[in-house]
PDB file of C-alpha atoms in Angstrom:
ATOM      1  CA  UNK A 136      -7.155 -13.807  -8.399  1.00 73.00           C
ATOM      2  CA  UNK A 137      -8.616 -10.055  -7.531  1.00 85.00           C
ATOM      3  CA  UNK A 138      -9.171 -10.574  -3.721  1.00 93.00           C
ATOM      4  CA  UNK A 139     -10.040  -6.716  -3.510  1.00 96.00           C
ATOM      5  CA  UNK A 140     -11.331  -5.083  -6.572  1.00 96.00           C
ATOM      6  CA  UNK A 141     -12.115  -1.255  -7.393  1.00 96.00           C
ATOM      7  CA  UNK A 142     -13.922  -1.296 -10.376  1.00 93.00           C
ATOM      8  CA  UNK A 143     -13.807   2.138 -11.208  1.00 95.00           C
ATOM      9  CA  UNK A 144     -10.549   3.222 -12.660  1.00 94.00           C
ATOM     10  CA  UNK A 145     -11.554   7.256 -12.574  1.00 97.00           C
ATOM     11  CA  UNK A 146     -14.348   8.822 -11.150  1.00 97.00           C
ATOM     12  CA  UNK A 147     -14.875  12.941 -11.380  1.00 98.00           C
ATOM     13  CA  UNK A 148     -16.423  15.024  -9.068  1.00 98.00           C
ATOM     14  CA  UNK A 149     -17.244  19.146  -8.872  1.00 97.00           C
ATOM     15  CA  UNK A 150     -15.671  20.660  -6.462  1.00 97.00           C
ATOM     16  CA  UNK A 151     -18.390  20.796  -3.117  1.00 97.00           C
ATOM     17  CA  UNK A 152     -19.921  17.684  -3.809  1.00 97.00           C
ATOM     18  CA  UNK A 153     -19.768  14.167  -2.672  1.00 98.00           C
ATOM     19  CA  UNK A 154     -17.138  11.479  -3.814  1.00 98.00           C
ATOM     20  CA  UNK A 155     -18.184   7.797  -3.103  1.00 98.00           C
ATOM     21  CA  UNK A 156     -15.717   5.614  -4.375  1.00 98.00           C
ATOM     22  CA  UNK A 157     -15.970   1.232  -3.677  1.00 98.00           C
ATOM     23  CA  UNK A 158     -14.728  -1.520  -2.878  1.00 98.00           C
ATOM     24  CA  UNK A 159     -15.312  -5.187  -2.888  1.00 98.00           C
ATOM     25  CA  UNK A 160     -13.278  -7.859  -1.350  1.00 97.00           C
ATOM     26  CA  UNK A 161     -14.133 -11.756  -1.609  1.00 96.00           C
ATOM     27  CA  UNK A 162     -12.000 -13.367   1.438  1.00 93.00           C
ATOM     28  CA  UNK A 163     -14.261 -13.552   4.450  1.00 93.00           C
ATOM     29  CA  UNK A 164     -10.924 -13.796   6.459  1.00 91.00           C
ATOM     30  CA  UNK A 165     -10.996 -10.021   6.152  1.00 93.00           C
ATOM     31  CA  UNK A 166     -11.138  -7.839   8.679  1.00 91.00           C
ATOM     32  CA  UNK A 167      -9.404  -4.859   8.647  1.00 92.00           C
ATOM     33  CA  UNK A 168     -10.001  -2.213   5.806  1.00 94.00           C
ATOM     34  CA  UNK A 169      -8.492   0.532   5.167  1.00 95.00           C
ATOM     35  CA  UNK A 170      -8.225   3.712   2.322  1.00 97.00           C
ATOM     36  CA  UNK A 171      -5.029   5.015   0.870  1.00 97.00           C
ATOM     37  CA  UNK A 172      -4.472   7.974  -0.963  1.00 97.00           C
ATOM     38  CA  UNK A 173      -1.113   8.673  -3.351  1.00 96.00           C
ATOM     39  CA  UNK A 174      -0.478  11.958  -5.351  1.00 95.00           C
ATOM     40  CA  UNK A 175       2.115  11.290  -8.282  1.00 91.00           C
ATOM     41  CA  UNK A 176       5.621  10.159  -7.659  1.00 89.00           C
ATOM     42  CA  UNK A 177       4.814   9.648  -4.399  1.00 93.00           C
ATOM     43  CA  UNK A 178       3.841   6.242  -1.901  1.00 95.00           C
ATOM     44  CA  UNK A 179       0.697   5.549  -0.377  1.00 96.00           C
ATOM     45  CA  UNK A 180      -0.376   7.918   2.556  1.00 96.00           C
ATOM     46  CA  UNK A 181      -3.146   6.443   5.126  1.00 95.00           C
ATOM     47  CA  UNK A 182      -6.528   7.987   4.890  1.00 97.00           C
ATOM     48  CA  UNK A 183      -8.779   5.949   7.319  1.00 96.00           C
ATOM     49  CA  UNK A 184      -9.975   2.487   8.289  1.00 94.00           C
ATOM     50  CA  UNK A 185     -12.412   0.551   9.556  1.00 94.00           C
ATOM     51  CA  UNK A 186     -12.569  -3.114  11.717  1.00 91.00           C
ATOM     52  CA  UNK A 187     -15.150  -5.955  10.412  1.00 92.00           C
ATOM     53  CA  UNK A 188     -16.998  -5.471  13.695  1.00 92.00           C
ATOM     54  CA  UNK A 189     -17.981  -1.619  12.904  1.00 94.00           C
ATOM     55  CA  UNK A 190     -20.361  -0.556   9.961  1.00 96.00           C
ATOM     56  CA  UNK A 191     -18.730   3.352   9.793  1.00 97.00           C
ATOM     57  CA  UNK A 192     -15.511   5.411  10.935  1.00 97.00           C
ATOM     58  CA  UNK A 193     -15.604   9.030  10.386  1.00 97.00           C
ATOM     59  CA  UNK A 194     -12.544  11.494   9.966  1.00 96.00           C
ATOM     60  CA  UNK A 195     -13.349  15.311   9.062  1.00 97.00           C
ATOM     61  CA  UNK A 196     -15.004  15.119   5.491  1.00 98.00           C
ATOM     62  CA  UNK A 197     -14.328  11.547   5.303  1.00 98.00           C
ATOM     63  CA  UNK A 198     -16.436   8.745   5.896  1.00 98.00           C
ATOM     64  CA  UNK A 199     -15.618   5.049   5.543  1.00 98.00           C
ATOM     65  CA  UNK A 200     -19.195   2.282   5.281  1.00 98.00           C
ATOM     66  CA  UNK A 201     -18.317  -1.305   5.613  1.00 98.00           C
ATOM     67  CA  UNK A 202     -21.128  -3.887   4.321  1.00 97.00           C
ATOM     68  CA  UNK A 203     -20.124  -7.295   5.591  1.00 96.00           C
ATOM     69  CA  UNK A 204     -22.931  -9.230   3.814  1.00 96.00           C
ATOM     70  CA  UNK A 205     -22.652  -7.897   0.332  1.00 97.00           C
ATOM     71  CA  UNK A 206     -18.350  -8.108   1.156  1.00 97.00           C
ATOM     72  CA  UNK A 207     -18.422  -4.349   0.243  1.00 98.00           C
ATOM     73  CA  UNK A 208     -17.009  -0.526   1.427  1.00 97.00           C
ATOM     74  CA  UNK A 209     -17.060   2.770   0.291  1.00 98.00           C
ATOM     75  CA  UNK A 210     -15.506   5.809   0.726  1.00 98.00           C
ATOM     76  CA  UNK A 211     -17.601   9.204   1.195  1.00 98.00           C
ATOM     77  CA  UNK A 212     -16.055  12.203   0.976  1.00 98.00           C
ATOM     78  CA  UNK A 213     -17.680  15.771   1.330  1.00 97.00           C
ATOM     79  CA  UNK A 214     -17.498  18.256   0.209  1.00 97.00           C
ATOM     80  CA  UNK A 215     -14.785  17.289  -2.097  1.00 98.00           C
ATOM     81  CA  UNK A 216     -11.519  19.694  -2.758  1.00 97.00           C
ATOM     82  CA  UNK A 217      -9.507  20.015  -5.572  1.00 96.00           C
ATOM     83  CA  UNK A 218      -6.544  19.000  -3.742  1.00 96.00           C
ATOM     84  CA  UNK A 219      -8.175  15.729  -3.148  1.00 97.00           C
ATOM     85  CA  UNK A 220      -7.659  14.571  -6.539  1.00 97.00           C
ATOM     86  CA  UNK A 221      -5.397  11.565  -6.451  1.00 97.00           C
ATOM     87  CA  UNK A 222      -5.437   7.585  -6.587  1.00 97.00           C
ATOM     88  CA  UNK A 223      -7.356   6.236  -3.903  1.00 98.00           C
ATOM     89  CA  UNK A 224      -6.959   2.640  -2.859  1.00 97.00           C
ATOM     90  CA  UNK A 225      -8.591   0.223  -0.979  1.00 97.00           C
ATOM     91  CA  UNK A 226      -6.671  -2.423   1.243  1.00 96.00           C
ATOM     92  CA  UNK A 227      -7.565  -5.258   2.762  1.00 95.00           C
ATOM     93  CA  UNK A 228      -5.884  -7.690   5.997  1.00 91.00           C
ATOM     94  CA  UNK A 229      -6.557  -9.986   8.259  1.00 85.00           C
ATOM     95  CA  UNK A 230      -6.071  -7.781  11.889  1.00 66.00           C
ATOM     96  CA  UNK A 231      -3.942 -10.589  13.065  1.00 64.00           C
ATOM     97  CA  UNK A 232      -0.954  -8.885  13.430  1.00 65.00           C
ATOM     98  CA  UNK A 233       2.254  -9.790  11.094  1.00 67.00           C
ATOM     99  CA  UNK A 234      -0.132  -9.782   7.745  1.00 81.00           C
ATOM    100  CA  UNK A 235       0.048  -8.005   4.115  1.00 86.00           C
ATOM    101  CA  UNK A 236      -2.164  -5.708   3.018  1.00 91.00           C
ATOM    102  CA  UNK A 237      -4.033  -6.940   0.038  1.00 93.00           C
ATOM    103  CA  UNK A 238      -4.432  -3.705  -2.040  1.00 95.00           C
ATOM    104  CA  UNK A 239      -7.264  -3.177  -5.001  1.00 95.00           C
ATOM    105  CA  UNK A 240      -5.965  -1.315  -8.256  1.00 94.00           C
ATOM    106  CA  UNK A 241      -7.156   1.888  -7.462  1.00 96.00           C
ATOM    107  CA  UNK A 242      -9.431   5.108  -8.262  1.00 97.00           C
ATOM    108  CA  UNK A 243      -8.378   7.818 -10.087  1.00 97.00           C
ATOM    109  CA  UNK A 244     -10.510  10.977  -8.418  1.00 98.00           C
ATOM    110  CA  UNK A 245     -10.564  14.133 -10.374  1.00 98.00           C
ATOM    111  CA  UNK A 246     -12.052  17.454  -7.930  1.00 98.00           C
ATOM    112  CA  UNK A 247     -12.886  19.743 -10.793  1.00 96.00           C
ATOM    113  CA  UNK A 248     -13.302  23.232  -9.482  1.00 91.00           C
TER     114      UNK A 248
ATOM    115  CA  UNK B 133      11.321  14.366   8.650  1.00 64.00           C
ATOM    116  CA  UNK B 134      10.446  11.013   6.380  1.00 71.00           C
ATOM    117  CA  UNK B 135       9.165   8.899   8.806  1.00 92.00           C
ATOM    118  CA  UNK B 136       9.817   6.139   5.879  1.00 96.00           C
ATOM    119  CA  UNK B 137      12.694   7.011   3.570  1.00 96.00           C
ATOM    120  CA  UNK B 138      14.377   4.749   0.584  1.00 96.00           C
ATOM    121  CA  UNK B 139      16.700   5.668  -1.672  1.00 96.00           C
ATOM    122  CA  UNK B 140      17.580   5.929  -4.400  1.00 97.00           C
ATOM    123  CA  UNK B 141      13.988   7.484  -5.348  1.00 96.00           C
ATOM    124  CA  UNK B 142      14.784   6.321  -9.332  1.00 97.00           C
ATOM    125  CA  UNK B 143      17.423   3.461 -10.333  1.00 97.00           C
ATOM    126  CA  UNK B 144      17.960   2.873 -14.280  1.00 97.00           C
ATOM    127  CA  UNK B 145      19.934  -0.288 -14.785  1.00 97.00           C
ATOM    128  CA  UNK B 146      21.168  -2.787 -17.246  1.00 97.00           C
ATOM    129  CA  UNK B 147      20.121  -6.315 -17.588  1.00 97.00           C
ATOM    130  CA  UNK B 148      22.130  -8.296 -15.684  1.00 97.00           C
ATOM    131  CA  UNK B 149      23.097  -6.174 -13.157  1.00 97.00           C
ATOM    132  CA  UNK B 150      22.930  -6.019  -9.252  1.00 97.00           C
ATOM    133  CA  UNK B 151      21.209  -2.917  -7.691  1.00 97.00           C
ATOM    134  CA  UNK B 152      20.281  -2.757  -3.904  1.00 97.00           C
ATOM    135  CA  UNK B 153      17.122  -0.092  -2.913  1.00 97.00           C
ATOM    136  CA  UNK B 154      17.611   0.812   1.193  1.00 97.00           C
ATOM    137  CA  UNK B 155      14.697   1.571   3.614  1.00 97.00           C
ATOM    138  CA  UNK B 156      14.958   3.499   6.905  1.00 97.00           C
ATOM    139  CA  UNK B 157      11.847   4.007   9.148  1.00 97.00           C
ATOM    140  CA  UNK B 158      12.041   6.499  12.056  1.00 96.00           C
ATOM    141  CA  UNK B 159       8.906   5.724  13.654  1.00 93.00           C
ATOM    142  CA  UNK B 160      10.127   2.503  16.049  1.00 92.00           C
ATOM    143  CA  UNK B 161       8.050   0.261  14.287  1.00 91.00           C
ATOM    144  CA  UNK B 162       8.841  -3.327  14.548  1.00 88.00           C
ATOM    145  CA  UNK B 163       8.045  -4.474  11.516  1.00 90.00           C
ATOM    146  CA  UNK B 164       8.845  -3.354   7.627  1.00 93.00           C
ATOM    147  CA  UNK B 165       7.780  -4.837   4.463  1.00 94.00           C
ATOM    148  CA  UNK B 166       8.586  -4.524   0.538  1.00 95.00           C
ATOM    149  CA  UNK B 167       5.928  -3.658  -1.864  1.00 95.00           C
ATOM    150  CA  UNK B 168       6.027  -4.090  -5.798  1.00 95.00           C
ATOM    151  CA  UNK B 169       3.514  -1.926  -7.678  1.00 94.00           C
ATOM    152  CA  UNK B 170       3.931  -3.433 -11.797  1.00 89.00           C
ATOM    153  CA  UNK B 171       2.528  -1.982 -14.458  1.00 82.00           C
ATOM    154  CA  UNK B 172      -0.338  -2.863 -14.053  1.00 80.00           C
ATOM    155  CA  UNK B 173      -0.655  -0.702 -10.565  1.00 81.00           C
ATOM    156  CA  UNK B 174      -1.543  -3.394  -8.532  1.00 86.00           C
ATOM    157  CA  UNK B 175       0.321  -3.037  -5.254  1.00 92.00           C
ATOM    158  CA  UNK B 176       1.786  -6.623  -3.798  1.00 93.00           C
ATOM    159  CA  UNK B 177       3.611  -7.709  -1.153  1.00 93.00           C
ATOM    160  CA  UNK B 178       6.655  -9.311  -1.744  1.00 93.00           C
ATOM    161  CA  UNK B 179       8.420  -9.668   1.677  1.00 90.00           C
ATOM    162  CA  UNK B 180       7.958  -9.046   5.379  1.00 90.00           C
ATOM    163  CA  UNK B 181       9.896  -8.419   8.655  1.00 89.00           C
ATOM    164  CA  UNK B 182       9.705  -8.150  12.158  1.00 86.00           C
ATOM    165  CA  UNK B 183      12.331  -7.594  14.450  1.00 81.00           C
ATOM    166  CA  UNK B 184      14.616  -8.506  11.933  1.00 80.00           C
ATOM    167  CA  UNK B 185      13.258 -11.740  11.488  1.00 83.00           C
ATOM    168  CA  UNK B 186      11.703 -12.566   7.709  1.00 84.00           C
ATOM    169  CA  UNK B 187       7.777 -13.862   8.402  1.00 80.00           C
ATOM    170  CA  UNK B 188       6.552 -13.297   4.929  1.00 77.00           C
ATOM    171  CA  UNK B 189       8.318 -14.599   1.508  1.00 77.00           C
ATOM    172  CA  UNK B 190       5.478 -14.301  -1.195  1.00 79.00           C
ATOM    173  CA  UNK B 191       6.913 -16.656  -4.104  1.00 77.00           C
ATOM    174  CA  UNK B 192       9.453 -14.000  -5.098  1.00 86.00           C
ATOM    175  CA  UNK B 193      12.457 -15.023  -6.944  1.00 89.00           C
ATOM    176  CA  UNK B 194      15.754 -15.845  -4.978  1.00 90.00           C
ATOM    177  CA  UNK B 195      17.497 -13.374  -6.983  1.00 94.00           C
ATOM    178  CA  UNK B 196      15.466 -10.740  -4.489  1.00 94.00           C
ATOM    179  CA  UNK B 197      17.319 -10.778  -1.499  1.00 92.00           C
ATOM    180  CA  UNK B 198      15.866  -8.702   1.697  1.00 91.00           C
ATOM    181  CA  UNK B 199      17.876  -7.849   4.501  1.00 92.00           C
ATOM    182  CA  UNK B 200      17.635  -6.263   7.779  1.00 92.00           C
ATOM    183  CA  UNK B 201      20.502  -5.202  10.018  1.00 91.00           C
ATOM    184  CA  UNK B 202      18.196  -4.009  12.516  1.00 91.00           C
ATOM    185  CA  UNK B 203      14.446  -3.176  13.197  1.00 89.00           C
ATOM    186  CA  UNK B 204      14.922   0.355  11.853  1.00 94.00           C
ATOM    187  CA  UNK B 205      16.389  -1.012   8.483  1.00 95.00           C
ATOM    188  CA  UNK B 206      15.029  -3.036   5.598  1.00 95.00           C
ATOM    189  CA  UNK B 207      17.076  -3.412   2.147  1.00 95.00           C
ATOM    190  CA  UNK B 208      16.225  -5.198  -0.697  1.00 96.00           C
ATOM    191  CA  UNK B 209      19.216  -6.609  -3.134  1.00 96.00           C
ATOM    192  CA  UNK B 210      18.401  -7.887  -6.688  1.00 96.00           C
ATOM    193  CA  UNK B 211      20.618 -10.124  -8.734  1.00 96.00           C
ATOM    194  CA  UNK B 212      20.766 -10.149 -12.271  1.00 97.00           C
ATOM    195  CA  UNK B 213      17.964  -7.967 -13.070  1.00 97.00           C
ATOM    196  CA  UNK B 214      15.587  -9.272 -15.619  1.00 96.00           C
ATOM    197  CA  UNK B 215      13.321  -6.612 -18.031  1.00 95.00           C
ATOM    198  CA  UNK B 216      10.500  -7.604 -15.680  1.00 93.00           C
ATOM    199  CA  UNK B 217      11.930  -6.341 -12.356  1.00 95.00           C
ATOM    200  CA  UNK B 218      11.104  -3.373 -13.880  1.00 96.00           C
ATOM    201  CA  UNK B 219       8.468  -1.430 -11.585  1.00 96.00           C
ATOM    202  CA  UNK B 220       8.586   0.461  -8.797  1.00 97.00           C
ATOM    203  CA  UNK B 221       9.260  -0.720  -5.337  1.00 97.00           C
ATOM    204  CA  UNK B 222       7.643   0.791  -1.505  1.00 97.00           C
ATOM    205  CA  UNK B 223       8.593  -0.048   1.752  1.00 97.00           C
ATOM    206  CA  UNK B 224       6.456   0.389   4.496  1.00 95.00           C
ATOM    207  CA  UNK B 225       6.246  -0.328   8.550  1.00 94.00           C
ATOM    208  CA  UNK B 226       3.890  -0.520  10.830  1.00 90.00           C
ATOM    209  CA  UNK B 227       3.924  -1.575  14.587  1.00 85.00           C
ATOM    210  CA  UNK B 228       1.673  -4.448  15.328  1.00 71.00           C
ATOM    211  CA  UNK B 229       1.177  -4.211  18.394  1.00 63.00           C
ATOM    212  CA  UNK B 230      -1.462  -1.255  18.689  1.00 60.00           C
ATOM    213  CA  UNK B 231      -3.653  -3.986  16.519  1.00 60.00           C
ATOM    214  CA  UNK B 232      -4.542  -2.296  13.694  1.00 75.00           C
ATOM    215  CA  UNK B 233      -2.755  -2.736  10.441  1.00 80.00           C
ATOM    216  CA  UNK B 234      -2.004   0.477   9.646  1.00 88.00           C
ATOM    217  CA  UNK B 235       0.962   0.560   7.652  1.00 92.00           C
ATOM    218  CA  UNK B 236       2.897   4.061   6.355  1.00 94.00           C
ATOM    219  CA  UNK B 237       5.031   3.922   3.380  1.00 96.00           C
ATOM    220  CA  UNK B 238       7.690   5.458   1.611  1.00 97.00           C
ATOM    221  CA  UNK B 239       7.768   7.634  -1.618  1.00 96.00           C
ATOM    222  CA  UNK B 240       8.885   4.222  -3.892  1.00 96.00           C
ATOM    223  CA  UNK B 241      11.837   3.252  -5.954  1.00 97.00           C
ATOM    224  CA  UNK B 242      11.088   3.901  -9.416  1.00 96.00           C
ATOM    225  CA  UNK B 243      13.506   0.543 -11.191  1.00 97.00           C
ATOM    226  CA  UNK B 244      14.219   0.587 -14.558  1.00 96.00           C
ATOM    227  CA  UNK B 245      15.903  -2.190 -16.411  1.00 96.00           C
ATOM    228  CA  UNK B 246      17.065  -1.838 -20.016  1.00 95.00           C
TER     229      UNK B 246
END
């Protein structure tokens, strides 16, 4: 039982554009979100995050939009960089302290220059 | 200066066998956890600790013992390794009390059983 899908395996972008990658979740006890990034051979590195009670969080190029109705997020990044080609993953918790993070399967982005 | 460091980074093992992975955090976080990505790249938690204490057990098997000699250490012990341990394994911390649920993770323990 998927509690946080991705349902895009790979997505590629040209270099300078916009990446939008998404994310659905189906608890309603979520409330915490939050985007992970991993190059190769290496673990998950925080990218940014967002609590049920905002509707966007930006960093720099990257932008996180939270749709609590439709149970939904995306990432924006722009422009995008070759070096931002990795997996991307979504995660999921309830902000109540001690609790997992329920992670989707992931995005592979491709930045082509 | 790995705020989040395990080791060994790959382990190739027999069936059978007993193999321990160690995690260290540096960043005075207060509470660690062990993550098993399988193949098929799904990230899940398996265990959870704070202040030494276990709060999280997700339905692994008891051959996965975690332990934690203090709040800066979590290591994970595995009994008689089956085919399907095979995966690899990230620990992570985070500090709960700045309430948000941001957790940082190692680089993973590639585990290979043959």
């Amino acid at each position: 039982d998927q509690q946080v899908k991705q349902n895009s395996p790979s997505l590629s972008v040209q270099e300078g554009r916009i990446s939008i990658l998404n994310c659905d979740y189906t608890n309603s006890m979520f409330d915490y979100f939050l985007w992970y990034k991993k190059y190769p051979a290496e673990g998950p590195t925080f990218l940014i995050s967002i609590s049920s009670i905002k509707d966007k969080n930006e960093d720099g190029r990257f932008t996180v939009f939270l749709n609590k109705s439709a149970k939904h997020l995306s990432l924006h990044i722009v422009p995008s960089q070759p070096g931002d080609s990795a997996v991307y993953f979504c995660a999921a918790s309830r902000n109540s302290g001690n609790t997992p993070l329920v992670f989707g399967k992931g995005t592979r982005l491709s930045v082509i220059a | 200066d790995t705020a989040v460091s395990q080791t060994p980074k790959y382990l190739v093992t027999q069936m059978g066998n007993d193999k321990s992975i160690k995690c260290e955090q540096n960043l005075g976080h207060d509470t660690m956890y062990w993550y098993k990505q399988d193949s098929k790249k799904f990230l899940k938690i398996m265990f959870s600790y704070n202040n030494k204490e276990l709060i999280i057990n997700e339905t692994v098997p008891n051959r996965f013992s975690p332990k934690s000699p203090d709040k800066a250490h979590l290591n994970l012990h595995i009994n008689s390794l089956e085919l399907g341990d095979s995966a690899v394994y990230f620990c992570a911390s985070s500090q709960v009390t700045l309430a948000k649920n941001i957790q940082y993770f190692g680089a993973g323990t590639r585990l290979s059983v043959l």
